PDB file of C-alpha atoms in Angstrom:
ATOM      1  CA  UNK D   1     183.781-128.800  48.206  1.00 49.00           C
ATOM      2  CA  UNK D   2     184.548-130.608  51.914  1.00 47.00           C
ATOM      3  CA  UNK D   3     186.891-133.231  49.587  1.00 48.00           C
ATOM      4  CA  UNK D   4     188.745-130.490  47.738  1.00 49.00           C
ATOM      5  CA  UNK D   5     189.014-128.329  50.824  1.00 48.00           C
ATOM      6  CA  UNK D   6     189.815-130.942  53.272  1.00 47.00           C
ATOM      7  CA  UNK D   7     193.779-131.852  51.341  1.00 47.00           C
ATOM      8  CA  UNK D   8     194.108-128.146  51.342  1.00 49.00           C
ATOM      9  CA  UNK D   9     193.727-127.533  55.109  1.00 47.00           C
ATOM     10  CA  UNK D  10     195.992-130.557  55.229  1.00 49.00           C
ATOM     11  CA  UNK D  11     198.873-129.215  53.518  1.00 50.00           C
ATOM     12  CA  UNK D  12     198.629-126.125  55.228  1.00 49.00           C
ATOM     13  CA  UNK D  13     199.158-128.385  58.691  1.00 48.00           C
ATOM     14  CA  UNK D  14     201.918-130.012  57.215  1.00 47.00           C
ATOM     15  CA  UNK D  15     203.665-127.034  55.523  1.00 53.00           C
ATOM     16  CA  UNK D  16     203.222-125.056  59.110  1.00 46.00           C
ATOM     17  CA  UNK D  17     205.078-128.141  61.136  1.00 52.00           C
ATOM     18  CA  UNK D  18     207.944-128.553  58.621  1.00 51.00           C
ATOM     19  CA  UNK D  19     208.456-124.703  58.788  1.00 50.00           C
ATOM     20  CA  UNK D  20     208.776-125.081  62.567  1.00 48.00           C
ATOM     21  CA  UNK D  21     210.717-128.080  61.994  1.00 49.00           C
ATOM     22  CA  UNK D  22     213.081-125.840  60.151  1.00 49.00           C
ATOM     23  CA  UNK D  23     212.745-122.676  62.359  1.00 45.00           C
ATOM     24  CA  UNK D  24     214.249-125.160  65.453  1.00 46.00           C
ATOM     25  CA  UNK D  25     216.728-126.977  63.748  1.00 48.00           C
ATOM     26  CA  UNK D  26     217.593-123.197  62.803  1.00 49.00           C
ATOM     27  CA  UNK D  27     217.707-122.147  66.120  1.00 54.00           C
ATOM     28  CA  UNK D  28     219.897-125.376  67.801  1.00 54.00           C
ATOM     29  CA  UNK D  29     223.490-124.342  68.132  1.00 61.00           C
ATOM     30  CA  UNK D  30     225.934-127.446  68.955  1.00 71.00           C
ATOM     31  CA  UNK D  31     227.661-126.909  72.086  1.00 73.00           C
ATOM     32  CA  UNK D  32     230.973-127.696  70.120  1.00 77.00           C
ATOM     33  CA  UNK D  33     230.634-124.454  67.958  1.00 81.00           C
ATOM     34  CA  UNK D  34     229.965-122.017  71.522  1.00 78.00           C
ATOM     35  CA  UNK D  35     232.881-123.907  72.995  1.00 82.00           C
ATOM     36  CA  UNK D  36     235.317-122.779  69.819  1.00 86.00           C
ATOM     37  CA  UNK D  37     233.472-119.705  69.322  1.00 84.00           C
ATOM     38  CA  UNK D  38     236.269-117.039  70.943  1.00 88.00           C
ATOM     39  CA  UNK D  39     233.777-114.405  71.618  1.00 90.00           C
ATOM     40  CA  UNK D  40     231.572-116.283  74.421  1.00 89.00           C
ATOM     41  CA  UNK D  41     235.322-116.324  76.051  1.00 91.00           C
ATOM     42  CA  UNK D  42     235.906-113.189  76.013  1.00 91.00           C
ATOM     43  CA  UNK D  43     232.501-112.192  77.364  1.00 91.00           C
ATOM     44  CA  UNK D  44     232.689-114.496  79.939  1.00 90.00           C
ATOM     45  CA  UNK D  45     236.256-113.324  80.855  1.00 91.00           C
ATOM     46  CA  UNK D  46     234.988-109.698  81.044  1.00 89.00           C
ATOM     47  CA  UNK D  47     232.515-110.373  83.280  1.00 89.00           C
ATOM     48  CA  UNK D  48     233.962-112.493  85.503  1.00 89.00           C
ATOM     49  CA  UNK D  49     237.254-109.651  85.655  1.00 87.00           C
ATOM     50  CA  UNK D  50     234.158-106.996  86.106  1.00 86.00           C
ATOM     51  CA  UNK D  51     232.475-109.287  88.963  1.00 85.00           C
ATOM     52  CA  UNK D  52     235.119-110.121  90.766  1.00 88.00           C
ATOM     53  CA  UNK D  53     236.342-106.847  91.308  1.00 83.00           C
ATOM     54  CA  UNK D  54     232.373-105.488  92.039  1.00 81.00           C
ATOM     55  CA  UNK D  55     232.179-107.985  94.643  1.00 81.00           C
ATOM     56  CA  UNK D  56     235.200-107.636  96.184  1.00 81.00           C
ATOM     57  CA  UNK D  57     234.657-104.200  96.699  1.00 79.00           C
ATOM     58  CA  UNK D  58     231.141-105.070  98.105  1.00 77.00           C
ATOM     59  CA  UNK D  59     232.515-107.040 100.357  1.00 78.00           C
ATOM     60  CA  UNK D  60     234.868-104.260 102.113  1.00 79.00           C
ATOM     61  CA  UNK D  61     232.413-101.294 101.446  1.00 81.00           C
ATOM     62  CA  UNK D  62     231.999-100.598 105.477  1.00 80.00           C
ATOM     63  CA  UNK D  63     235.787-101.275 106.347  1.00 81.00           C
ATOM     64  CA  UNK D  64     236.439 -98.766 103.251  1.00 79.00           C
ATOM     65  CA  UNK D  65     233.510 -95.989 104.495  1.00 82.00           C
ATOM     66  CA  UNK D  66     234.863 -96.870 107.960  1.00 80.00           C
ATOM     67  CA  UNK D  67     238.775 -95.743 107.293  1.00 79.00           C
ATOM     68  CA  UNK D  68     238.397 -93.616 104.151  1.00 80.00           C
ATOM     69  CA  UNK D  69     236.383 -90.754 106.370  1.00 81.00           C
ATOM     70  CA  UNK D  70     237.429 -91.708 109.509  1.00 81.00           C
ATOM     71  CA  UNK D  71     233.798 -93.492 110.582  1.00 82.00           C
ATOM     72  CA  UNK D  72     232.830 -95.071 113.332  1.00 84.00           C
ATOM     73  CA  UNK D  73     231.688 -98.767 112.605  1.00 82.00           C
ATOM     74  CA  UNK D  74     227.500 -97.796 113.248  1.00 85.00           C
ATOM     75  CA  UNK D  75     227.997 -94.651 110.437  1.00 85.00           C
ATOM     76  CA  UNK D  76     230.309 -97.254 107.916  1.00 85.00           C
ATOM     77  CA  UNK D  77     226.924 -99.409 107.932  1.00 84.00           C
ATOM     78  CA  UNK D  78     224.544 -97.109 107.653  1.00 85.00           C
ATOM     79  CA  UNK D  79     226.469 -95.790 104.437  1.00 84.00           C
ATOM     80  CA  UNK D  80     226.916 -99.369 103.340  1.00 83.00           C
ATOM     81  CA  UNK D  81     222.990-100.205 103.787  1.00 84.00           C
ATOM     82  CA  UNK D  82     222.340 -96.952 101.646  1.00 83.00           C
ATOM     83  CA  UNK D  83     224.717 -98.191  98.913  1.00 80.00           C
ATOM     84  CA  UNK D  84     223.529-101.773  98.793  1.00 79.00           C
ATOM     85  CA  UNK D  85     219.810 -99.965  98.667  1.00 82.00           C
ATOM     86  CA  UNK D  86     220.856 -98.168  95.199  1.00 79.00           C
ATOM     87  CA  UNK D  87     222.415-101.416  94.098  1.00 77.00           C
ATOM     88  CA  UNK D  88     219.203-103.505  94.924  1.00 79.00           C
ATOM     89  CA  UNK D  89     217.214-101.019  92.665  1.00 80.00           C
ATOM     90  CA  UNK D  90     219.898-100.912  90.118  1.00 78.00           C
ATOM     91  CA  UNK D  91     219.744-104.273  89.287  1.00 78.00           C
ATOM     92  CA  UNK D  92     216.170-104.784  89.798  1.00 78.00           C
ATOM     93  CA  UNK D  93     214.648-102.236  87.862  1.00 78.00           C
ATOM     94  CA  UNK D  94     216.944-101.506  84.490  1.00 77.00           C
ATOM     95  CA  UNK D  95     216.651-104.717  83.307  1.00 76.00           C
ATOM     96  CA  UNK D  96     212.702-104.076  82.773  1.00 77.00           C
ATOM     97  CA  UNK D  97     213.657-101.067  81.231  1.00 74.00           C
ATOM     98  CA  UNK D  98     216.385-101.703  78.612  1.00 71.00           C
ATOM     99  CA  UNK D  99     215.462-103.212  74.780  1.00 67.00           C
ATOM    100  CA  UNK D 100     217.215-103.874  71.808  1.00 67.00           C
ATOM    101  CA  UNK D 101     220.436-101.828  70.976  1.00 73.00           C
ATOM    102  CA  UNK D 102     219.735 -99.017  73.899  1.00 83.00           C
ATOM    103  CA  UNK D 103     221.752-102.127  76.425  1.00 86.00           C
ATOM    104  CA  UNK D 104     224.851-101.072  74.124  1.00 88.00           C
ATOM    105  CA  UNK D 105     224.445 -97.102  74.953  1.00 87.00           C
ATOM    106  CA  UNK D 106     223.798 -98.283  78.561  1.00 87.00           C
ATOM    107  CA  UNK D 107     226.860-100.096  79.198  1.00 89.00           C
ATOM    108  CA  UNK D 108     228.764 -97.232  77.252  1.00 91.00           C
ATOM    109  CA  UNK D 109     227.123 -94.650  79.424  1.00 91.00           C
ATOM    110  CA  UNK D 110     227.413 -96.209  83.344  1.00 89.00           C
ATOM    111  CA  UNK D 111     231.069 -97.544  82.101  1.00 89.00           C
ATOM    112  CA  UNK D 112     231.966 -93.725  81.314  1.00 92.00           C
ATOM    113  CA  UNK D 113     230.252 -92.814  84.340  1.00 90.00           C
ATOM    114  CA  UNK D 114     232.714 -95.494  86.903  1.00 88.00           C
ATOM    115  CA  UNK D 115     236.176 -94.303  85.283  1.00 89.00           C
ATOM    116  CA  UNK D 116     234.791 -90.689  85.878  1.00 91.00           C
ATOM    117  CA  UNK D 117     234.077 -91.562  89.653  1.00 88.00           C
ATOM    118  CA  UNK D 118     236.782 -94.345  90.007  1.00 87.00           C
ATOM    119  CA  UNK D 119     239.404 -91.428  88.328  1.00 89.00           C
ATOM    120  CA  UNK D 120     238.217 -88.731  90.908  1.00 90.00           C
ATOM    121  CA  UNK D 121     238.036 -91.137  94.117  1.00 87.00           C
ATOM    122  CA  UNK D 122     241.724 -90.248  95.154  1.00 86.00           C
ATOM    123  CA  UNK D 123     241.185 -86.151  94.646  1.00 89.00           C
ATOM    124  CA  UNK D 124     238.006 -86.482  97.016  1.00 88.00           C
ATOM    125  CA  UNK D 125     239.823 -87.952  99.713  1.00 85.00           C
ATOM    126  CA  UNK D 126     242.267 -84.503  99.694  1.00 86.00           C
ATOM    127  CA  UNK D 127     239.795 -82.257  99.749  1.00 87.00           C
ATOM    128  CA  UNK D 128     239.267 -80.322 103.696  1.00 84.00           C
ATOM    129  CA  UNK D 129     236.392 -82.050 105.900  1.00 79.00           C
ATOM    130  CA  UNK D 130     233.313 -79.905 104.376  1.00 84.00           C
ATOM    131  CA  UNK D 131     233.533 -81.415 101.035  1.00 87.00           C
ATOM    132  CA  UNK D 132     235.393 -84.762 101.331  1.00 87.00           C
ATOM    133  CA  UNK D 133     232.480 -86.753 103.219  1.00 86.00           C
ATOM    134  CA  UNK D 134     229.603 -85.447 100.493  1.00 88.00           C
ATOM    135  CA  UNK D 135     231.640 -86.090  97.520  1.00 90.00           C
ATOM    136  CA  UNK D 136     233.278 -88.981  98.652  1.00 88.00           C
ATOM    137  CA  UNK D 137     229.812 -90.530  99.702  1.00 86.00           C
ATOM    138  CA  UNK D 138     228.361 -90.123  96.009  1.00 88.00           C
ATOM    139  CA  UNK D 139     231.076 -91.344  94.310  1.00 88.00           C
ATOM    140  CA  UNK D 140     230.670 -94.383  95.809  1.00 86.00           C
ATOM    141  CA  UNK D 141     227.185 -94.623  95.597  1.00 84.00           C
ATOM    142  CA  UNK D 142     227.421 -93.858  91.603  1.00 86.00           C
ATOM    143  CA  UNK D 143     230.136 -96.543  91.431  1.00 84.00           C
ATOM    144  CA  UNK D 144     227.937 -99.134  93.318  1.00 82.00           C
ATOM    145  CA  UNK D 145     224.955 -97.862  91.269  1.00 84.00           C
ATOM    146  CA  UNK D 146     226.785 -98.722  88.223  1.00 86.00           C
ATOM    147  CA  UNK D 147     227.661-102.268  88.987  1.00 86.00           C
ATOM    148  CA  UNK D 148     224.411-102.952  89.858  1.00 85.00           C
ATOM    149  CA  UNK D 149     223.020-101.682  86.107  1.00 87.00           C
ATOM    150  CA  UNK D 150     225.785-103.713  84.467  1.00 88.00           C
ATOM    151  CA  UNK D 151     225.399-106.691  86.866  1.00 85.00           C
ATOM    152  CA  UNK D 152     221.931-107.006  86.280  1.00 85.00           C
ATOM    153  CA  UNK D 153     221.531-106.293  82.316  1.00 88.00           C
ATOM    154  CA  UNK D 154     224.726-109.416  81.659  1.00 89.00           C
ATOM    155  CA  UNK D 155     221.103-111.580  80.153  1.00 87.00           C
ATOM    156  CA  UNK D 156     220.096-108.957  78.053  1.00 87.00           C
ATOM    157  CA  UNK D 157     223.840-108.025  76.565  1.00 89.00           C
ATOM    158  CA  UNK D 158     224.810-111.697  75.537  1.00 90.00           C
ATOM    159  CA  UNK D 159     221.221-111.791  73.697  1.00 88.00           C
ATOM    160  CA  UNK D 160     222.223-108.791  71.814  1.00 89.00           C
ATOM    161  CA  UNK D 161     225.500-110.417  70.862  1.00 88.00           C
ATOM    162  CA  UNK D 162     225.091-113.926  70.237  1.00 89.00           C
ATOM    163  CA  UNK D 163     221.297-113.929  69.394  1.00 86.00           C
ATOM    164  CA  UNK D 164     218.021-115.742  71.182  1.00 86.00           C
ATOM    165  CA  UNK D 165     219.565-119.097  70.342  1.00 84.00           C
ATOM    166  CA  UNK D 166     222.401-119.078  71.567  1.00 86.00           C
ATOM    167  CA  UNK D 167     221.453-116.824  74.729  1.00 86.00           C
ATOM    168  CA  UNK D 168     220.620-120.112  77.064  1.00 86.00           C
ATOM    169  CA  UNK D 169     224.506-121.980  76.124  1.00 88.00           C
ATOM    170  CA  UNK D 170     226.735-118.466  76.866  1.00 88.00           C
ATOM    171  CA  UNK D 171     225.039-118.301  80.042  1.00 88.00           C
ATOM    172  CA  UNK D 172     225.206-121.651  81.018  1.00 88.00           C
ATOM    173  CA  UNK D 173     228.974-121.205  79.732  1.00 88.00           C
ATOM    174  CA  UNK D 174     229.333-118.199  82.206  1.00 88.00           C
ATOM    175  CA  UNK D 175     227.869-119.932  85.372  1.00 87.00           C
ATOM    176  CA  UNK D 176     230.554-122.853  84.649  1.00 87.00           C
ATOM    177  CA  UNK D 177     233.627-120.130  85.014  1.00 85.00           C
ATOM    178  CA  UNK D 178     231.741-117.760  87.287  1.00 82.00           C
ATOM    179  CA  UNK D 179     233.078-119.229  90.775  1.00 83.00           C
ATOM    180  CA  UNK D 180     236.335-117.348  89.607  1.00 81.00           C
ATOM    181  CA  UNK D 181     234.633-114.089  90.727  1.00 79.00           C
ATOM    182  CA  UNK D 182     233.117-115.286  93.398  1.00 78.00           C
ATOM    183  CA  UNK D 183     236.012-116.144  94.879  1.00 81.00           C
ATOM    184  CA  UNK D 184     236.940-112.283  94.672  1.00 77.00           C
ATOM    185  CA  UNK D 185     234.869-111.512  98.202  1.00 77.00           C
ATOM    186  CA  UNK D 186     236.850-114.130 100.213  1.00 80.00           C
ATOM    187  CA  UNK D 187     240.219-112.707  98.203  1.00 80.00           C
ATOM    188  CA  UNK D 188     239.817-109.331  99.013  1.00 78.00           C
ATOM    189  CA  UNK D 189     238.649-109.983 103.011  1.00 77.00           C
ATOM    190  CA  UNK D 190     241.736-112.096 103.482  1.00 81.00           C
ATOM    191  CA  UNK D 191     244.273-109.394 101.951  1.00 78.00           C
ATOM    192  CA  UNK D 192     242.408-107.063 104.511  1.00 73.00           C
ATOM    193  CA  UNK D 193     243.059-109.602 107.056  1.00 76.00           C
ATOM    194  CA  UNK D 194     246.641-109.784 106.429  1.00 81.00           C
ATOM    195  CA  UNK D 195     247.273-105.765 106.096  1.00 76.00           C
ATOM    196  CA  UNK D 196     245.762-105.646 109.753  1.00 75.00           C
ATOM    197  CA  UNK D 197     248.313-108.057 110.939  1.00 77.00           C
ATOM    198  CA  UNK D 198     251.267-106.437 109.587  1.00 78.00           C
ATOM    199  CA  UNK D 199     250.424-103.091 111.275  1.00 71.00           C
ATOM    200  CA  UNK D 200     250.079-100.535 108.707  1.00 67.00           C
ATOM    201  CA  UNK D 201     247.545 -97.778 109.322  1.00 61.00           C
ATOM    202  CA  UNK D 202     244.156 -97.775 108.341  1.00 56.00           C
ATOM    203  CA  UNK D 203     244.976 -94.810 105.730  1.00 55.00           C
ATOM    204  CA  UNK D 204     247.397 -97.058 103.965  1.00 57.00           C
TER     205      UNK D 204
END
């Protein structure tokens, strides 16, 4: 019985490594076909456009509380530490919380969400003393919320779309073209820079 068992057990190892064999071969995407494949470049190029304006804005959120509502500087940060707060949790948590197909009705949902606030922005700003502040204030906080949830779910999206397999060369294609949005921050502080200079008011 040990001599007719023992090839048995045997070809079970064997059959076992060549199906893993296959399984990784499966699983290895050339770099060549993610290079020509046009929909890691468009991902990447949304993200980067959605980045680089996130973090530009990031970057002037206390000049922006500061002159929108007529702050003083100590007020401007305090806002800005509470908005950076809901961003920190944001992107922390979500990710631990989306699976599967729900990352598509989340990016659906928060992107609905920032036109709504982004569309409204302007109106708050006209509205008397009593209400502009309030409103004002959570608009922004629901638009920095936002980025945050989109920011920090970018892993889990690209698995959705290009699969497991191809997860680790899309984001290793993204880091390669993502200095274009980090450039946004130092962009958006010099253009500030330059509208001080040229005297216009802060309401401008």
């Amino acid at each position: 019985r040990g001599s007719v068992g023992s090839p048995q057990a045997g070809g079970e190892e064997v059959s076992c490594e060549a199906e893993q064999a296959k399984d990784m071969e499966q699983e290895t995407t050339p770099v060549r076909e993610v290079l020509w494949d046009w929909r890691a470049w468009a991902f990447c190029y949304v993200i980067c456009a959605m980045t680089f304006c996130g973090r530009s804005i990031k970057m002037l959120i206390s000049v922006i509380f500061e002159q929108a509502l007529a702050l003083d500087y100590l007020d401007s940060v305090r806002l800005s530490a509470l908005y950076l707060s809901l961003y920190c949790l944001g992107r922390g948590l979500t990710p631990l919380l989306v699976v599967r197909d729900r990352v598509f009705a989340l990016y659906a949902g928060v992107l609905a969400v920032e036109t709504v606030a982004y569309g409204v922005t302007p109106w708050s700003l006209s509205l008397d003393d009593t209400y502009k502040r309030p409103v004002y204030i959570v608009l922004r906080l629901l638009s920095g919320g936002g980025f945050a949830v989109l920011l920090g779910n970018i892993a889990v999206l690209s698995v959705r779309i290009f699969g497991v397999a191809k997860n680790h060369q899309i984001m290793g294609l993204l880091m390669t073209v993502e200095w274009v949005s980090g450039a946004g921050p130092s962009i958006a502080w010099a253009l500030h820079v330059f509208e001080i200079q040229s005297g216009k008011p802060a309401t401008e």
